[in-house]
Amino acid sequence: MFRTALRNVLAHKARLLMTVLAVMLGVAFVSGTLVFTNTISDAYQKSSAKGFDRVDVAVRPEYQDSEGDKVGKAPALTQALLEKAARVPGAASATGVVSGFTAVADRHGKLVGGDWQSAGGNYWGAKDPRYPLTDGHAPHGKDEVLLDSETAKRAGYRVGDTVRLSVDGPVLTPTVSGIFTTDDGNVAAGGSLALFDTPTAQALFGKKGTYDEIDVQAAPGTGQTALKAALDKALPAELVRTTTGKRLADDQAQVISSSMSGLKQGLLVFAGIALFVGTFIIANTFTMLVAQRTRELALMRAVGASRRQVTRSVLIEAFAVGAVAGVAGLAAGVGIGAGLRSLLDSFGASLPDGPLVISPGTVVTALAVGVLVTMLAAWLPGRRAAKIPPVAAMSSVHAKATAKSLVLRNTLGSLFAAAGIAVVVAGTRMNADTGQGVLGIGAVLLIIGVFVLTPLLSRPLIAAAAPVLRAFGVSGRLARQNSVRNPRRTAATASALMIGLTLITGMTVMAGSLQKSIDKMASAAIRADYVVSMANRGPLSPEVEKKLAGTEGVTESSPLRNGESRIDGETEYLTGVNGAAIGKLTDLKVTDGSFTVGGTRVVVDEDRAKSYGWKAGSRFTAHFEDGRAQRLTVAGVYEGNDMLNGIMLDNAVLTPHLADPADMQVMVKTAAGASGAVKDRLEKALGDNPAIKVQDKQDISDEIAKMFTMMLNMVYGLLGMAVIVAVLGVINTLAMSVFERAQEIGMLRAIGLDRRAVKRMVRLESLVISLFGGVLGIGLGVFFGWAAGELLGTKMPTYELVLPWGRMAVFLLLAGTVGVLAALWPARRAARLNMLAAIKAE
């Protein structure tokens, strides 16, 4: 039986090629994902570990838990603490570290590096070992700065050039005093790093005389653990906590690994989809191969082979196919992993250098996935073949599946589909947190139900295409009959395409609907013409609002200033606003009281009002970060949203309690409204600052739309693998169907059907099956998009379902194109059959 199974594999090499390709693509996706993420993770970990080479023990502030009604604050790391740490036995030196956001502009005024990766810090002394200088000298005073070599190269700066940069708002124009190299992972990933002398960095980042961290280097002969113990003994435990450099490197590696795990899981999900689609092809292929060898298998049964041996012979074939596909997929996956890294580099996303990582786990996973998926998909056809009685098989009295034999399947499919619809609808009635899991379960049940029901659905839906097919004469009628001749085969072929289009359509519906809801939210909640913020969404200097308020044409402005407080024992962040102007800059629906902010009168959103049991006229006590308390009165309750929410009070009340006031945003209204000229005027008032974004409602909407578009393009690209696998499935099914119907095609040729008509017949059959899968996929995608939107609507009142008719038409056209392209080779093969040889074929 073993030799027979291997012989069958070698005898059907061409027929199994598509199956090998389908499995190979899925395995390549899995192994490529593992190679890519492992390589990037390893490179970042090694790069970040280098940054801790000169840190034996790090001293950081110990955040103090809030006691009573006081808001806890982290203690400052002072110069005295640094000097004390440097005198600890076993310490060779101590370095104070200061860091913060610093945006550097290139020569065209554009931001260098990413919004979140533009960093700044301090250069310690005249020669900081952390940052070796390649040119120039250490910075001195506020008029000098160092740039990392990558940033200097990208922006075109040299020593002596003037550079424009910003920390929290105002533009600075220091001179580049030197260029340095660094192992910082953010710089390696395309970010920027600017260094000032320590007093300047402390002043710029609002940490005068203090540090964010103190790095202590051990003297020769002193280990990290011993130095840590000495520091713990010498420094006050209530003020600081110490961590060894090895622990910091290990923690950083864990953070990098965790951040990469999300990417890895996301890519593996799409790889799983491709493999899932591939199972339909495998099952189809082995079903058809087994059907073609029914007499052969029956003869084996007649001469003594057991059912188990017959099933085992099919599984041995599947094992051989899966092993070949696994090895080929692993090799392709290594290429994909290397290609993805090169692709990101070509897009400007610089990555740390490092070798390609092909772990034993990747090899084992690739081979295991290839073999297991193939064997699982082939098990049912093999088991079904083994159950056919030998005499019936040899005499061909065993009948093919009829509509009657599908009754049980249709009943089960109906139950699954009905249960899936019921669970999905029930999930939409729940809140967003609890409904997600329910929605997922319902979606799985519904997809299983539709897949099981696909043979039943194929007849009426394909029959609906009959009027169109009649226009193609005999070829059209034959194509319709062939497409419903074997409902199970048609179902499996169409379902492969259905899965991919379901996901693509569902994501498109959700993205379009979310974009529309955010547009409505921005237009409904904001009356301001412009919203000004930092590029990294960090804090703005209060000077920004003052400059904007004094700009020609500005009629109203208000900063949104955050302040921490304690209310009823809970930490709550307050939003300070310009009480006189905020009502003219926002358009929030008031559900109780009035939107009045001034003095001790505040407004709160519905969620917080409900949480604390407040209504208009309620009074409460807020304990500010400086330890003082204030009685406040709720003047009104409003409907909050993702853009505006929380407790709003006048800045005249909040600001005196803040040690370092900073704004998150500034809202601006102008006499001329939003226009290009007004925007240019505001940007010039801020010094054409690279760190600050001046956005009108359309800019905010476009920024969000850009994110959705990027996400959708990634999804389309990743799901494209599943569509390619589905194309292979259609090709495979048609090719084997042509082989099965060789005698029939020969007879048709003999009675007058020419080669062109034979080609047309196969192409139309492929087109009908593909469009059938496309209609099912788009229908399911719209349903799931609606359900997910209903769930999101519980948290987003402005949510509105948007059906992208244009894109759905493109998806249907894509399905049709898949059908036409997939039929090219099988149609050519059918047309070239020798009619006499085909008629004599068994």
GROMACS .gro file of N, CA, C and O in nm, residues 181-262:
model
  328
  181THR      N    1   2.741   5.952   1.658
  181THR     CA    2   2.680   5.823   1.624
  181THR      C    3   2.609   5.768   1.747
  181THR      O    4   2.644   5.802   1.861
  182THR      N    5   2.510   5.682   1.724
  182THR     CA    6   2.433   5.627   1.836
  182THR      C    7   2.378   5.490   1.800
  182THR      O    8   2.357   5.460   1.681
  183ASP      N    9   2.356   5.409   1.903
  183ASP     CA   10   2.292   5.278   1.886
  183ASP      C   11   2.143   5.284   1.914
  183ASP      O   12   2.078   5.180   1.925
  184ASP      N   13   2.089   5.404   1.931
  184ASP     CA   14   1.947   5.420   1.963
  184ASP      C   15   1.861   5.353   1.857
  184ASP      O   16   1.873   5.381   1.737
  185GLY      N   17   1.771   5.262   1.900
  185GLY     CA   18   1.685   5.190   1.807
  185GLY      C   19   1.591   5.279   1.730
  185GLY      O   20   1.561   5.253   1.613
  186ASN      N   21   1.543   5.389   1.793
  186ASN     CA   22   1.452   5.480   1.723
  186ASN      C   23   1.523   5.550   1.607
  186ASN      O   24   1.464   5.572   1.501
  187VAL      N   25   1.648   5.585   1.628
  187VAL     CA   26   1.725   5.649   1.521
  187VAL      C   27   1.747   5.549   1.408
  187VAL      O   28   1.734   5.581   1.289
  188ALA      N   29   1.778   5.424   1.446
  188ALA     CA   30   1.797   5.321   1.345
  188ALA      C   31   1.670   5.297   1.265
  188ALA      O   32   1.675   5.255   1.149
  189ALA      N   33   1.554   5.324   1.328
  189ALA     CA   34   1.426   5.303   1.261
  189ALA      C   35   1.378   5.426   1.187
  189ALA      O   36   1.264   5.432   1.143
  190GLY      N   37   1.465   5.529   1.174
  190GLY     CA   38   1.427   5.646   1.096
  190GLY      C   39   1.397   5.770   1.177
  190GLY      O   40   1.359   5.873   1.120
  191GLY      N   41   1.411   5.763   1.310
  191GLY     CA   42   1.385   5.879   1.394
  191GLY      C   43   1.505   5.974   1.397
  191GLY      O   44   1.604   5.956   1.326
  192SER      N   45   1.494   6.077   1.482
  192SER     CA   46   1.603   6.174   1.495
  192SER      C   47   1.636   6.194   1.642
  192SER      O   48   1.551   6.172   1.729
  193LEU      N   49   1.760   6.236   1.670
  193LEU     CA   50   1.803   6.262   1.808
  193LEU      C   51   1.888   6.388   1.808
  193LEU      O   52   1.990   6.397   1.738
  194ALA      N   53   1.847   6.487   1.887
  194ALA     CA   54   1.920   6.612   1.903
  194ALA      C   55   1.964   6.623   2.048
  194ALA      O   56   1.886   6.595   2.140
  195LEU      N   57   2.089   6.665   2.071
  195LEU     CA   58   2.144   6.674   2.206
  195LEU      C   59   2.190   6.816   2.237
  195LEU      O   60   2.255   6.882   2.155
  196PHE      N   61   2.153   6.862   2.358
  196PHE     CA   62   2.194   6.993   2.409
  196PHE      C   63   2.286   6.970   2.529
  196PHE      O   64   2.294   6.858   2.582
  197ASP      N   65   2.353   7.076   2.573
  197ASP     CA   66   2.426   7.058   2.698
  197ASP      C   67   2.324   7.041   2.811
  197ASP      O   68   2.206   7.073   2.796
  198THR      N   69   2.368   6.989   2.924
  198THR     CA   70   2.274   6.949   3.029
  198THR      C   71   2.188   7.064   3.082
  198THR      O   72   2.065   7.051   3.090
  199PRO      N   73   2.244   7.182   3.117
  199PRO     CA   74   2.157   7.291   3.165
  199PRO      C   75   2.052   7.334   3.062
  199PRO      O   76   1.937   7.361   3.096
  200THR      N   77   2.091   7.336   2.933
  200THR     CA   78   1.995   7.376   2.829
  200THR      C   79   1.885   7.272   2.815
  200THR      O   80   1.766   7.306   2.804
  201ALA      N   81   1.922   7.143   2.816
  201ALA     CA   82   1.822   7.036   2.806
  201ALA      C   83   1.725   7.041   2.923
  201ALA      O   84   1.604   7.026   2.906
  202GLN      N   85   1.778   7.065   3.043
  202GLN     CA   86   1.691   7.073   3.161
  202GLN      C   87   1.593   7.189   3.149
  202GLN      O   88   1.475   7.175   3.184
  203ALA      N   89   1.640   7.301   3.098
  203ALA     CA   90   1.552   7.418   3.083
  203ALA      C   91   1.448   7.393   2.975
  203ALA      O   92   1.329   7.424   2.992
  204LEU      N   93   1.489   7.336   2.861
  204LEU     CA   94   1.397   7.314   2.749
  204LEU      C   95   1.289   7.212   2.783
  204LEU      O   96   1.174   7.226   2.741
  205PHE      N   97   1.326   7.107   2.856
  205PHE     CA   98   1.230   7.000   2.885
  205PHE      C   99   1.160   7.019   3.020
  205PHE      O  100   1.095   6.926   3.071
  206GLY      N  101   1.171   7.139   3.077
  206GLY     CA  102   1.099   7.169   3.201
  206GLY      C  103   1.148   7.093   3.321
  206GLY      O  104   1.068   7.057   3.409
  207LYS      N  105   1.279   7.065   3.328
  207LYS     CA  106   1.335   6.987   3.441
  207LYS      C  107   1.458   7.057   3.497
  207LYS      O  108   1.565   6.997   3.511
  208LYS      N  109   1.444   7.182   3.530
  208LYS     CA  110   1.556   7.261   3.576
  208LYS      C  111   1.618   7.200   3.702
  208LYS      O  112   1.550   7.179   3.803
  209GLY      N  113   1.747   7.171   3.691
  209GLY     CA  114   1.820   7.116   3.805
  209GLY      C  115   1.790   6.972   3.838
  209GLY      O  116   1.841   6.920   3.937
  210THR      N  117   1.709   6.904   3.757
  210THR     CA  118   1.674   6.765   3.785
  210THR      C  119   1.698   6.677   3.663
  210THR      O  120   1.722   6.726   3.553
  211TYR      N  121   1.687   6.544   3.685
  211TYR     CA  122   1.712   6.447   3.579
  211TYR      C  123   1.598   6.346   3.571
  211TYR      O  124   1.528   6.322   3.669
  212ASP      N  125   1.583   6.288   3.453
  212ASP     CA  126   1.486   6.178   3.437
  212ASP      C  127   1.543   6.047   3.489
  212ASP      O  128   1.470   5.959   3.534
  213GLU      N  129   1.675   6.034   3.480
  213GLU     CA  130   1.740   5.908   3.518
  213GLU      C  131   1.886   5.937   3.550
  213GLU      O  132   1.945   6.030   3.496
  214ILE      N  133   1.942   5.856   3.640
  214ILE     CA  134   2.085   5.865   3.671
  214ILE      C  135   2.146   5.729   3.638
  214ILE      O  136   2.107   5.627   3.695
  215ASP      N  137   2.241   5.728   3.543
  215ASP     CA  138   2.307   5.604   3.502
  215ASP      C  139   2.442   5.595   3.572
  215ASP      O  140   2.526   5.685   3.559
  216VAL      N  141   2.461   5.486   3.647
  216VAL     CA  142   2.583   5.467   3.725
  216VAL      C  143   2.665   5.355   3.663
  216VAL      O  144   2.611   5.247   3.634
  217GLN      N  145   2.794   5.381   3.640
  217GLN     CA  146   2.883   5.280   3.585
  217GLN      C  147   2.972   5.225   3.696
  217GLN      O  148   3.020   5.299   3.782
  218ALA      N  149   2.986   5.092   3.697
  218ALA     CA  150   3.061   5.026   3.803
  218ALA      C  151   3.211   5.038   3.782
  218ALA      O  152   3.260   5.042   3.668
  219ALA      N  153   3.284   5.044   3.894
  219ALA     CA  154   3.430   5.044   3.888
  219ALA      C  155   3.479   4.903   3.853
  219ALA      O  156   3.407   4.805   3.874
  220PRO      N  157   3.598   4.890   3.797
  220PRO     CA  158   3.651   4.757   3.765
  220PRO      C  159   3.648   4.666   3.887
  220PRO      O  160   3.685   4.705   3.998
  221GLY      N  161   3.600   4.544   3.866
  221GLY     CA  162   3.594   4.448   3.975
  221GLY      C  163   3.463   4.448   4.051
  221GLY      O  164   3.440   4.363   4.138
  222THR      N  165   3.374   4.543   4.021
  222THR     CA  166   3.244   4.550   4.090
  222THR      C  167   3.135   4.505   3.994
  222THR      O  168   3.124   4.556   3.882
  223GLY      N  169   3.054   4.410   4.035
  223GLY     CA  170   2.946   4.360   3.952
  223GLY      C  171   2.822   4.447   3.961
  223GLY      O  172   2.808   4.530   4.052
  224GLN      N  173   2.731   4.429   3.867
  224GLN     CA  174   2.608   4.509   3.866
  224GLN      C  175   2.524   4.486   3.991
  224GLN      O  176   2.469   4.580   4.048
  225THR      N  177   2.515   4.362   4.034
  225THR     CA  178   2.433   4.329   4.151
  225THR      C  179   2.490   4.393   4.276
  225THR      O  180   2.416   4.449   4.359
  226ALA      N  181   2.623   4.390   4.290
  226ALA     CA  182   2.687   4.450   4.407
  226ALA      C  183   2.669   4.601   4.408
  226ALA      O  184   2.642   4.662   4.513
  227LEU      N  185   2.683   4.663   4.290
  227LEU     CA  186   2.664   4.808   4.280
  227LEU      C  187   2.520   4.846   4.312
  227LEU      O  188   2.495   4.945   4.381
  228LYS      N  189   2.426   4.768   4.264
  228LYS     CA  190   2.285   4.794   4.293
  228LYS      C  191   2.258   4.788   4.443
  228LYS      O  192   2.188   4.873   4.500
  229ALA      N  193   2.316   4.688   4.509
  229ALA     CA  194   2.296   4.675   4.654
  229ALA      C  195   2.354   4.795   4.728
  229ALA      O  196   2.294   4.846   4.824
  230ALA      N  197   2.472   4.842   4.684
  230ALA     CA  198   2.533   4.959   4.748
  230ALA      C  199   2.449   5.084   4.727
  230ALA      O  200   2.432   5.166   4.820
  231LEU      N  201   2.394   5.101   4.607
  231LEU     CA  202   2.309   5.217   4.581
  231LEU      C  203   2.179   5.209   4.660
  231LEU      O  204   2.130   5.310   4.711
  232ASP      N  205   2.121   5.090   4.670
  232ASP     CA  206   1.998   5.074   4.748
  232ASP      C  207   2.021   5.112   4.894
  232ASP      O  208   1.932   5.168   4.961
  233LYS      N  209   2.141   5.084   4.943
  233LYS     CA  210   2.172   5.115   5.082
  233LYS      C  211   2.196   5.264   5.103
  233LYS      O  212   2.158   5.321   5.205
  234ALA      N  213   2.256   5.328   5.002
  234ALA     CA  214   2.295   5.469   5.017
  234ALA      C  215   2.183   5.567   4.982
  234ALA      O  216   2.174   5.675   5.041
  235LEU      N  217   2.094   5.530   4.888
  235LEU     CA  218   1.992   5.623   4.840
  235LEU      C  219   1.857   5.595   4.908
  235LEU      O  220   1.826   5.480   4.940
  236PRO      N  221   1.777   5.699   4.931
  236PRO     CA  222   1.647   5.680   4.998
  236PRO      C  223   1.550   5.598   4.913
  236PRO      O  224   1.517   5.637   4.801
  237ALA      N  225   1.503   5.486   4.966
  237ALA     CA  226   1.415   5.395   4.891
  237ALA      C  227   1.282   5.459   4.856
  237ALA      O  228   1.219   5.422   4.756
  238GLU      N  229   1.238   5.557   4.939
  238GLU     CA  230   1.109   5.619   4.911
  238GLU      C  231   1.116   5.718   4.794
  238GLU      O  232   1.013   5.763   4.744
  239LEU      N  233   1.238   5.751   4.752
  239LEU     CA  234   1.254   5.847   4.643
  239LEU      C  235   1.296   5.783   4.511
  239LEU      O  236   1.260   5.831   4.404
  240VAL      N  237   1.374   5.675   4.518
  240VAL     CA  238   1.429   5.618   4.395
  240VAL      C  239   1.415   5.466   4.394
  240VAL      O  240   1.396   5.403   4.499
  241ARG      N  241   1.426   5.410   4.274
  241ARG     CA  242   1.437   5.265   4.257
  241ARG      C  243   1.553   5.239   4.161
  241ARG      O  244   1.576   5.316   4.068
  242THR      N  245   1.623   5.131   4.185
  242THR     CA  246   1.741   5.100   4.104
  242THR      C  247   1.717   4.973   4.023
  242THR      O  248   1.648   4.882   4.067
  243THR      N  249   1.778   4.970   3.904
  243THR     CA  250   1.765   4.855   3.815
  243THR      C  251   1.899   4.832   3.748
  243THR      O  252   1.963   4.928   3.702
  244THR      N  253   1.943   4.705   3.742
  244THR     CA  254   2.070   4.676   3.677
  244THR      C  255   2.057   4.692   3.526
  244THR      O  256   1.948   4.680   3.469
  245GLY      N  257   2.172   4.717   3.462
  245GLY     CA  258   2.172   4.731   3.317
  245GLY      C  259   2.126   4.605   3.247
  245GLY      O  260   2.057   4.611   3.144
  246LYS      N  261   2.162   4.488   3.303
  246LYS     CA  262   2.118   4.361   3.243
  246LYS      C  263   1.967   4.349   3.249
  246LYS      O  264   1.903   4.307   3.153
  247ARG      N  265   1.909   4.388   3.362
  247ARG     CA  266   1.764   4.381   3.375
  247ARG      C  267   1.696   4.478   3.278
  247ARG      O  268   1.593   4.445   3.217
  248LEU      N  269   1.755   4.595   3.263
  248LEU     CA  270   1.699   4.692   3.167
  248LEU      C  271   1.702   4.637   3.025
  248LEU      O  272   1.606   4.651   2.950
  249ALA      N  273   1.814   4.573   2.989
  249ALA     CA  274   1.826   4.515   2.855
  249ALA      C  275   1.725   4.403   2.836
  249ALA      O  276   1.661   4.392   2.731
  250ASP      N  277   1.708   4.319   2.941
  250ASP     CA  278   1.611   4.210   2.933
  250ASP      C  279   1.469   4.263   2.922
  250ASP      O  280   1.387   4.211   2.844
  251ASP      N  281   1.439   4.368   3.000
  251ASP     CA  282   1.305   4.428   2.995
  251ASP      C  283   1.278   4.489   2.858
  251ASP      O  284   1.168   4.477   2.804
  252GLN      N  285   1.381   4.556   2.804
  252GLN     CA  286   1.366   4.617   2.672
  252GLN      C  287   1.343   4.509   2.566
  252GLN      O  288   1.261   4.526   2.475
  253ALA      N  289   1.417   4.399   2.578
  253ALA     CA  290   1.398   4.288   2.484
  253ALA      C  291   1.257   4.232   2.492
  253ALA      O  292   1.196   4.198   2.391
  254GLN      N  293   1.205   4.226   2.615
  254GLN     CA  294   1.069   4.177   2.634
  254GLN      C  295   0.967   4.273   2.572
  254GLN      O  296   0.870   4.230   2.509
  255VAL      N  297   0.991   4.403   2.588
  255VAL     CA  298   0.902   4.503   2.529
  255VAL      C  299   0.903   4.492   2.377
  255VAL      O  300   0.798   4.495   2.311
  256ILE      N  301   1.023   4.478   2.320
  256ILE     CA  302   1.035   4.465   2.174
  256ILE      C  303   0.965   4.339   2.127
  256ILE      O  304   0.892   4.340   2.027
  257SER      N  305   0.987   4.230   2.201
  257SER     CA  306   0.924   4.103   2.163
  257SER      C  307   0.772   4.114   2.169
  257SER      O  308   0.701   4.065   2.081
  258SER      N  309   0.721   4.182   2.273
  258SER     CA  310   0.575   4.199   2.287
  258SER      C  311   0.519   4.286   2.175
  258SER      O  312   0.413   4.259   2.121
  259SER      N  313   0.593   4.394   2.141
  259SER     CA  314   0.544   4.483   2.036
  259SER      C  315   0.545   4.412   1.900
  259SER      O  316   0.458   4.436   1.816
  260MET      N  317   0.642   4.323   1.879
  260MET     CA  318   0.648   4.248   1.754
  260MET      C  319   0.543   4.137   1.750
  260MET      O  320   0.502   4.094   1.643
  261SER      N  321   0.500   4.091   1.869
  261SER     CA  322   0.404   3.980   1.872
  261SER      C  323   0.272   4.019   1.809
  261SER      O  324   0.206   3.938   1.744
  262GLY      N  325   0.231   4.147   1.828
  262GLY     CA  326   0.107   4.193   1.765
  262GLY      C  327   0.115   4.187   1.614
  262GLY      O  328   0.024   4.138   1.547
   0.00000   0.00000   0.00000
